[in-house]
Tab-separated table of C-alpha atoms in Angstrom:
chain	number	residue	atom	x	y	z
F	5	MET	CA	112.371	126.986	94.829
F	6	THR	CA	114.749	124.062	94.868
F	7	GLY	CA	118.098	123.785	96.571
F	8	LEU	CA	116.925	125.894	99.495
F	9	ASP	CA	117.027	123.115	102.076
F	10	ASP	CA	120.096	124.522	103.809
F	11	PHE	CA	118.723	128.090	103.756
F	12	PRO	CA	118.746	129.268	107.412
F	13	LEU	CA	115.367	129.529	109.077
F	14	TRP	CA	115.851	132.986	110.620
F	15	ALA	CA	116.689	134.465	107.222
F	16	ALA	CA	113.681	132.772	105.625
F	17	ILE	CA	111.341	134.214	108.256
F	18	LEU	CA	112.884	137.687	107.981
F	19	VAL	CA	112.717	137.667	104.165
F	20	SER	CA	109.091	136.518	104.312
F	21	LEU	CA	108.077	139.224	106.771
F	22	LEU	CA	109.768	141.967	104.758
F	23	LEU	CA	108.212	140.695	101.522
F	24	LEU	CA	104.722	140.581	103.024
F	25	LEU	CA	105.118	144.022	104.612
F	26	GLY	CA	106.347	145.573	101.348
F	27	SER	CA	103.754	144.037	99.073
F	28	GLY	CA	100.980	144.641	101.607
F	29	LEU	CA	101.807	148.341	101.809
F	30	THR	CA	101.959	148.570	98.007
F	31	LEU	CA	98.525	146.948	97.817
F	32	LEU	CA	97.149	149.357	100.446
F	33	GLY	CA	98.525	152.293	98.490
F	34	THR	CA	96.777	151.244	95.313
F	35	ILE	CA	93.556	150.545	97.254
F	36	GLY	CA	93.802	154.153	98.413
F	37	LEU	CA	94.279	155.132	94.780
F	38	VAL	CA	90.916	153.538	94.023
F	39	GLN	CA	89.171	154.690	97.194
F	40	PHE	CA	90.031	158.406	97.489
F	41	LYS	CA	87.640	160.915	95.995
F	42	SER	CA	89.754	163.754	94.566
F	43	PHE	CA	93.011	163.848	92.621
F	44	TYR	CA	94.918	165.692	95.349
F	45	GLU	CA	94.075	162.954	97.839
F	46	ARG	CA	95.106	160.283	95.365
F	47	VAL	CA	98.568	161.835	94.975
F	48	HIS	CA	99.354	160.624	98.505
F	49	ALA	CA	98.441	156.999	97.881
F	50	PRO	CA	101.244	155.671	95.606
F	51	THR	CA	103.973	157.002	97.919
F	52	LEU	CA	103.129	154.111	100.248
F	53	GLY	CA	104.249	151.715	97.531
F	54	THR	CA	107.342	153.655	96.581
F	55	THR	CA	108.716	154.251	100.090
F	56	CYS	CA	108.039	151.412	102.513
F	57	GLY	CA	106.583	149.062	99.896
F	58	ALA	CA	109.581	149.155	97.585
F	59	GLY	CA	111.909	149.365	100.589
F	60	GLY	CA	110.540	146.165	102.132
F	61	VAL	CA	110.718	144.127	98.931
F	62	LEU	CA	114.187	145.436	98.043
F	63	ILE	CA	115.643	144.771	101.513
F	64	ALA	CA	114.099	141.293	101.364
F	65	SER	CA	115.783	140.747	97.988
F	66	ILE	CA	119.166	142.000	99.264
F	67	LEU	CA	118.929	139.737	102.331
F	68	PHE	CA	117.861	136.718	100.284
F	69	PHE	CA	120.673	136.934	97.738
F	70	SER	CA	123.261	137.817	100.374
F	71	VAL	CA	122.417	134.686	102.379
F	72	LEU	CA	121.997	132.512	99.278
F	73	GLN	CA	125.343	133.420	97.723
F	74	SER	CA	126.982	133.986	101.146
F	75	ARG	CA	128.400	137.327	100.049
F	76	LEU	CA	126.997	140.829	100.220
F	77	ALA	CA	124.684	141.390	97.204
F	78	LEU	CA	124.125	145.122	97.168
F	79	HIS	CA	123.040	145.857	93.619
F	80	GLU	CA	119.371	146.247	94.668
F	81	VAL	CA	120.480	149.362	96.542
F	82	LEU	CA	120.698	151.036	93.121
F	83	ILE	CA	116.968	150.513	92.515
F	84	THR	CA	116.171	151.765	96.028
F	85	VAL	CA	118.147	154.958	95.537
F	86	PHE	CA	116.706	155.451	92.082
F	87	VAL	CA	113.082	154.963	93.153
F	88	THR	CA	113.392	157.212	96.216
F	89	VAL	CA	114.992	159.993	94.175
F	90	THR	CA	112.671	159.873	91.170
F	91	THR	CA	109.234	159.375	92.767
F	92	PRO	CA	109.083	162.799	94.440
F	93	VAL	CA	110.073	164.417	91.147
F	94	THR	CA	107.314	162.745	89.145
F	95	LEU	CA	104.657	163.325	91.811
F	96	MET	CA	105.649	166.974	92.102
F	97	LEU	CA	105.407	167.413	88.339
F	98	LEU	CA	101.999	165.728	88.338
F	99	GLY	CA	100.724	167.877	91.192
F	100	ARG	CA	101.830	171.046	89.456
F	101	ALA	CA	100.282	169.927	86.182
F	102	ALA	CA	97.012	169.086	87.943
F	103	ILE	CA	96.698	172.432	89.708
F	104	TYR	CA	97.610	174.259	86.507
F	105	ARG	CA	94.885	172.448	84.592
F	106	ASP	CA	92.316	172.990	87.358
F	107	ARG	CA	93.075	176.719	87.480
F	108	ILE	CA	92.806	177.053	83.698
F	109	GLU	CA	89.378	175.463	83.779
F	110	GLY	CA	88.310	177.625	86.732
F	111	LYS	CA	87.318	174.664	88.871
F	112	ASP	CA	85.701	175.445	92.221
F	113	GLY	CA	87.516	174.892	95.472
F	114	MET	CA	90.972	175.648	94.096
F	115	PRO	CA	92.869	177.798	96.586
F	116	GLU	CA	93.980	181.242	95.567
F	117	PHE	CA	97.731	181.597	95.560
F	118	ASP	CA	98.539	185.248	95.034
F	119	SER	CA	102.117	185.923	94.061
F	120	GLY	CA	102.162	189.682	94.587
F	121	GLU	CA	102.312	190.133	98.350
F	122	PRO	CA	105.418	189.652	100.409
F	123	PRO	CA	105.208	186.811	102.913
F	124	SER	CA	103.578	187.615	106.234
F	125	ASP	CA	106.533	187.467	108.577
F	126	GLY	CA	105.420	186.880	112.106
F	127	SER	CA	107.021	184.178	114.080
F	128	SER	CA	108.799	183.042	110.931
F	129	ALA	CA	111.485	185.718	111.146
F	130	ALA	CA	113.428	183.667	113.649
F	131	GLY	CA	113.177	180.525	111.556
F	132	GLY	CA	115.640	181.476	108.839
K	36	MET	CA	111.110	124.004	106.232
K	37	SER	CA	112.582	127.329	105.202
K	38	ALA	CA	111.886	126.541	101.541
K	39	THR	CA	108.192	126.061	102.382
K	40	ILE	CA	108.031	129.355	104.295
K	41	LEU	CA	109.707	131.212	101.439
K	42	LEU	CA	107.511	129.605	98.798
K	43	TRP	CA	104.305	130.533	100.617
K	44	SER	CA	105.314	134.110	101.401
K	45	VAL	CA	106.594	134.759	97.867
K	46	THR	CA	103.367	133.373	96.393
K	47	LEU	CA	101.244	135.456	98.761
K	48	SER	CA	103.153	138.662	98.082
K	49	GLN	CA	102.983	138.015	94.344
K	50	TRP	CA	99.192	137.764	94.574
K	51	MET	CA	99.099	140.993	96.578
K	52	LEU	CA	101.219	142.763	93.974
K	53	VAL	CA	98.982	141.449	91.196
K	54	ALA	CA	95.975	142.851	93.075
K	55	ALA	CA	97.845	146.153	93.421
K	56	MET	CA	98.433	146.182	89.667
K	57	GLY	CA	94.717	145.537	89.188
K	58	CYS	CA	93.779	148.503	91.392
K	59	ALA	CA	96.225	150.766	89.548
K	60	ALA	CA	94.863	149.555	86.199
K	61	PHE	CA	91.349	150.373	87.410
K	62	ARG	CA	92.457	153.971	88.020
K	63	VAL	CA	94.086	154.111	84.564
K	64	VAL	CA	90.871	152.933	82.898
K	65	ARG	CA	88.389	154.928	84.988
K	66	GLY	CA	90.207	158.238	85.041
K	67	PRO	CA	88.217	160.524	85.380
K	68	ARG	CA	90.877	163.001	84.232
K	69	ALA	CA	94.207	162.654	82.461
K	70	GLN	CA	96.298	163.282	85.593
K	71	ASP	CA	94.521	160.439	87.411
K	72	ARG	CA	95.408	158.097	84.579
K	73	VAL	CA	99.074	159.124	84.665
K	74	LEU	CA	99.137	158.610	88.445
K	75	GLY	CA	97.633	155.143	87.990
K	76	LEU	CA	100.219	154.342	85.325
K	77	ASP	CA	103.031	155.323	87.698
K	78	ALA	CA	101.652	153.060	90.442
K	79	LEU	CA	101.257	150.277	87.869
K	80	TYR	CA	104.933	150.573	86.910
K	81	VAL	CA	106.089	150.420	90.538
K	82	ALA	CA	103.960	147.361	91.303
K	83	ALA	CA	105.239	145.640	88.138
K	84	MET	CA	108.842	146.352	89.150
K	85	LEU	CA	108.291	144.832	92.595
K	86	LEU	CA	106.587	141.814	91.025
K	87	ILE	CA	109.645	141.214	88.808
K	88	LEU	CA	111.859	141.382	91.910
K	89	THR	CA	109.755	138.735	93.664
K	90	PHE	CA	110.159	136.527	90.594
K	91	GLY	CA	113.901	136.939	91.105
K	92	ILE	CA	113.571	135.702	94.695
K	93	ARG	CA	111.373	132.802	93.565
K	94	THR	CA	113.814	131.514	90.978
K	95	GLY	CA	116.928	132.483	92.905
K	96	SER	CA	118.490	134.154	89.867
K	97	THR	CA	119.804	137.707	89.695
K	98	ILE	CA	118.887	138.095	86.027
K	99	TYR	CA	115.575	139.731	86.978
K	100	PHE	CA	117.380	142.636	88.619
K	101	GLU	CA	118.250	144.242	85.287
K	102	ALA	CA	114.653	143.973	84.110
K	103	ALA	CA	113.454	145.682	87.305
K	104	LEU	CA	116.001	148.460	86.862
K	105	VAL	CA	114.851	149.066	83.277
K	106	ILE	CA	111.200	149.180	84.388
K	107	ALA	CA	112.066	151.712	87.106
K	108	LEU	CA	113.884	153.879	84.546
K	109	LEU	CA	110.982	153.690	82.097
K	110	ALA	CA	108.505	154.572	84.854
K	111	PHE	CA	110.389	157.736	85.698
K	112	VAL	CA	110.916	158.881	82.129
K	113	SER	CA	107.364	158.184	80.953
K	114	THR	CA	105.658	159.742	83.973
K	115	ALA	CA	107.856	162.835	83.818
K	116	ALA	CA	107.204	163.229	80.088
K	117	LEU	CA	103.448	162.773	80.494
K	118	ALA	CA	103.281	165.257	83.390
K	119	LYS	CA	105.230	167.743	81.296
K	120	PHE	CA	102.813	167.164	78.439
K	121	LEU	CA	99.804	167.788	80.689
K	122	MET	CA	101.343	171.029	81.871
K	123	ARG	CA	102.243	172.595	78.556
K	124	GLY	CA	100.869	170.453	75.780
K	125	GLU	CA	104.403	169.794	74.549
K	126	VAL	CA	107.075	167.419	75.783
K	127	ILE	CA	110.083	169.353	74.509
K	128	GLU	CA	110.007	173.118	74.750
Z	169	MET	CA	142.329	169.811	92.717
Z	170	ARG	CA	139.247	171.494	91.258
Z	171	ARG	CA	140.834	171.684	87.851
Z	172	VAL	CA	141.774	168.015	87.734
Z	173	LEU	CA	138.571	166.629	89.221
Z	174	PRO	CA	135.665	169.042	88.763
Z	175	TYR	CA	132.961	167.018	90.564
Z	176	PRO	CA	134.552	164.646	93.087
Z	177	LEU	CA	131.239	163.487	94.620
Z	178	LEU	CA	129.674	162.780	91.228
Z	179	THR	CA	132.770	160.869	90.089
Z	180	ALA	CA	132.824	158.770	93.259
Z	181	SER	CA	129.125	157.907	93.096
Z	182	LEU	CA	129.328	156.996	89.400
Z	183	LEU	CA	132.288	154.701	90.121
Z	184	LEU	CA	130.373	153.116	93.008
Z	185	MET	CA	127.357	152.576	90.759
Z	186	TRP	CA	129.523	150.932	88.092
Z	187	LEU	CA	131.034	148.576	90.655
Z	188	LEU	CA	127.578	147.690	92.011
Z	189	LEU	CA	126.239	146.915	88.547
Z	190	ASN	CA	129.231	144.738	87.640
Z	191	LYS	CA	131.140	142.376	89.833
Z	192	PHE	CA	134.122	143.879	91.611
Z	193	SER	CA	137.454	143.321	89.846
Z	194	LEU	CA	140.531	145.377	89.040
Z	195	GLY	CA	139.512	145.749	85.393
Z	196	HIS	CA	136.065	147.044	86.271
Z	197	LEU	CA	137.589	149.394	88.830
Z	198	LEU	CA	139.829	150.948	86.151
Z	199	LEU	CA	137.108	151.034	83.474
Z	200	GLY	CA	134.598	152.521	85.900
Z	201	ALA	CA	137.090	155.155	87.024
Z	202	VAL	CA	137.747	156.209	83.424
Z	203	ILE	CA	134.007	156.391	82.638
Z	204	ALA	CA	133.188	158.302	85.830
Z	205	TYR	CA	136.022	160.738	85.146
Z	206	GLY	CA	134.800	161.324	81.579
Z	207	ALA	CA	131.204	161.759	82.707
Z	208	SER	CA	132.199	164.322	85.321
Z	209	TRP	CA	134.009	166.300	82.639
Z	210	ALA	CA	130.932	166.101	80.416
Z	211	MET	CA	128.985	167.525	83.370
Z	212	THR	CA	131.075	170.703	83.332
Z	213	ALA	CA	129.668	171.500	79.896
Z	214	LEU	CA	126.210	171.733	81.489
Z	215	GLN	CA	127.479	174.152	84.157
Z	216	PRO	CA	125.088	173.171	86.946
Z	217	ALA	CA	124.828	175.403	90.007
Z	218	LYS	CA	127.158	174.034	92.630
Z	219	PRO	CA	125.532	173.473	96.002
Z	220	ARG	CA	127.685	174.498	98.934
Z	221	ILE	CA	127.261	172.301	101.959
Z	222	ARG	CA	128.219	174.068	105.169
Z	223	ARG	CA	127.383	171.489	107.809
Z	224	TRP	CA	128.264	167.943	106.819
Z	225	ASP	CA	127.631	166.670	110.333
Z	226	LEU	CA	123.903	167.453	110.151
Z	227	ILE	CA	123.265	165.317	107.050
Z	228	PRO	CA	123.135	161.908	108.825
Z	229	ARG	CA	120.811	163.371	111.464
Z	230	LEU	CA	118.493	164.699	108.759
Z	231	PHE	CA	118.623	161.340	106.952
Z	232	PHE	CA	117.586	159.306	109.986
Z	233	ARG	CA	114.935	161.838	110.964
Z	234	VAL	CA	113.396	161.620	107.472
Z	235	LEU	CA	113.610	157.819	107.518
Z	236	GLY	CA	111.709	157.655	110.813
Z	237	ASP	CA	109.115	160.153	109.626
Z	238	ILE	CA	108.537	158.214	106.392
Z	239	PHE	CA	107.974	155.017	108.360
Z	240	ARG	CA	105.572	156.667	110.807
Z	241	SER	CA	103.548	158.447	108.149
Z	242	ASN	CA	103.365	155.196	106.160
Z	243	LEU	CA	101.599	153.626	109.130
Z	244	ALA	CA	99.353	156.684	109.532
Z	245	VAL	CA	98.251	156.702	105.883
Z	246	ALA	CA	97.821	152.915	105.896
Z	247	THR	CA	95.404	153.184	108.842
Z	248	ILE	CA	93.533	155.987	107.069
Z	249	ILE	CA	93.088	153.758	104.017
Z	250	LEU	CA	92.094	150.742	106.137
Z	251	LYS	CA	89.467	152.694	108.061
Z	252	GLY	CA	88.051	153.853	104.756
Z	253	LYS	CA	84.873	155.867	104.780
Z	254	ARG	CA	84.039	155.255	108.416
Z	255	ARG	CA	86.231	158.084	109.622
Z	256	GLN	CA	85.845	161.766	108.768
Z	257	ARG	CA	88.921	163.351	107.249
Z	258	THR	CA	89.472	166.889	106.068
Z	259	PRO	CA	92.081	167.009	103.320
Z	260	GLY	CA	93.213	170.484	102.382
Z	261	PHE	CA	95.821	172.893	101.077
Z	262	ILE	CA	98.142	174.894	103.326
Z	263	VAL	CA	100.251	177.896	102.380
Z	264	ILE	CA	103.552	178.110	104.256
Z	265	PRO	CA	105.824	181.163	104.183
Z	266	LEU	CA	109.393	179.885	104.043
Z	267	GLN	CA	112.658	181.604	104.911
Z	268	LEU	CA	114.722	179.007	103.085
Z	269	ARG	CA	115.879	180.376	99.727
Z	270	ASP	CA	118.732	178.096	98.656
Z	271	PRO	CA	117.686	176.144	95.522
Z	272	THR	CA	119.334	172.894	96.644
Z	273	GLY	CA	117.754	173.152	100.077
Z	274	LEU	CA	114.343	173.727	98.500
Z	275	ALA	CA	114.846	170.734	96.197
Z	276	VAL	CA	115.713	168.521	99.166
Z	277	LEU	CA	112.679	169.841	101.076
Z	278	ALA	CA	110.466	169.061	98.072
Z	279	CYS	CA	111.782	165.508	97.929
Z	280	ILE	CA	111.259	165.022	101.682
Z	281	LEU	CA	107.698	166.378	101.664
Z	282	THR	CA	106.640	164.394	98.611
Z	283	ALA	CA	108.306	161.163	99.695
Z	284	THR	CA	106.487	161.288	103.022
Z	285	PRO	CA	102.973	159.904	102.544
Z	286	GLY	CA	100.375	162.401	103.741
Z	287	THR	CA	102.017	165.566	102.440
Z	288	ALA	CA	102.519	166.553	98.798
Z	289	TRP	CA	104.377	169.538	97.403
Z	290	ILE	CA	102.136	171.412	94.966
Z	291	GLU	CA	103.529	174.841	94.214
Z	292	TYR	CA	106.263	177.285	95.226
Z	293	HIS	CA	106.689	180.947	94.358
Z	294	ALA	CA	110.296	182.021	94.349
Z	295	ASP	CA	109.539	185.746	94.480
Z	296	ASN	CA	107.806	185.727	97.866
Z	297	GLY	CA	108.946	182.406	99.286
Z	298	ARG	CA	105.505	180.900	99.673
Z	299	LEU	CA	104.977	177.203	99.442
Z	300	MET	CA	101.671	175.417	98.961
Z	301	ILE	CA	101.346	171.798	100.031
Z	302	HIS	CA	98.424	169.411	100.175
Z	303	VAL	CA	97.828	167.455	103.375
Z	304	LEU	CA	95.763	164.279	103.515
Z	305	ASP	CA	94.583	164.609	107.100
Z	306	LEU	CA	94.447	168.288	108.011
Z	307	VAL	CA	93.541	168.721	111.657
Z	308	ASP	CA	95.476	171.794	112.745
Z	309	GLU	CA	96.888	174.056	110.065
Z	310	GLN	CA	99.295	175.960	112.319
Z	311	ALA	CA	100.674	172.687	113.716
Z	312	TRP	CA	101.618	171.548	110.196
Z	313	ILE	CA	103.260	174.889	109.397
Z	314	ASP	CA	105.300	174.765	112.610
Z	315	LEU	CA	106.217	171.136	112.032
Z	316	ILE	CA	107.611	171.729	108.552
Z	317	ARG	CA	109.442	174.890	109.591
Z	318	ASP	CA	110.998	173.546	112.755
Z	319	ARG	CA	111.637	169.976	111.739
Z	320	TYR	CA	113.006	170.402	108.222
Z	321	ALA	CA	113.339	173.964	106.936
Z	322	ARG	CA	115.540	175.181	109.775
Z	323	MET	CA	117.891	172.215	109.504
Z	324	LEU	CA	118.101	172.548	105.701
Z	325	SER	CA	118.965	176.227	105.913
Z	326	GLU	CA	121.658	175.376	108.459
Z	327	ILE	CA	123.120	172.832	106.070
Z	328	PHE	CA	122.988	174.826	102.860
Z	329	GLU	CA	122.961	178.540	103.681
């Protein structure tokens, strides 16, 4: 952290706030991962880290390098796009795998999800 | 002044991310089932990627960006492969 | 046009990605254009289903709506975690009958629901259009069903169908 003496104060404060927000939300997400009781509750916890957590740290990084090099440093956008696109895919796969395994083992409390009936159209007919 | 602010906030957020990695590692070790471990591994990867990015801010060098990108790629591929394995018992069908 | 450049959006985004990874210069612009062009031709061998977007003007509105919802539900889930065991929560599954049938629209809906903390996509049956999601704080089942239908599914079917 040398050579930062002419780094503007407003940017330093903004970068710090974004960093603390992002890492704090990531930490809260993983605390939820420890705290929640069942797997299906735990699926919700890491999304805190991958949406606002990663977003805060990445925007902080973009801002820091843009001010430091006094040109727009946008390559962190790639990681942002990549993380936001891939996380839902992996969590969806995990959720499907979990419910498949729970059904195979005949665990209690798993909802029935019959595939035979047509959907009960009531108010939904107008929605399409 | 601004260097002090940045140093303190980067240090603090690095400690928070290390704690996050610890919590995720706890879930990987404790389980109780395989899908919980995979979920913990995914969170561990994300926290590690963010930690690498804060190292980039600390040193002021962009060389860490590539490492973070590779970690993000590995996180996606490994979690997807493991979830697929849990579903079918095979990675490639 | 279609025969020369089979996937214009894919080619443009690959070129943009190349220029973001490397520093901008004329050489990288040419090299990236050649690589993106080749990759888009390689994509034709896979023959992916082409999504047809009918309403381009709705996409920015959807984007900002999702961004706001992600931020708000981040705060909601963060308070749930902070309050810990002191507050009673009832997590649960909901089954939602959906009218949306377009595969791209369903994929986008899945990404939106999973990326928002508090809701997770679990299962979808294509033959009867039923979707099962898991909700972290389930207070009113019908309110969630209406929310997902009115806020996202209707807009997605306007965009894609």
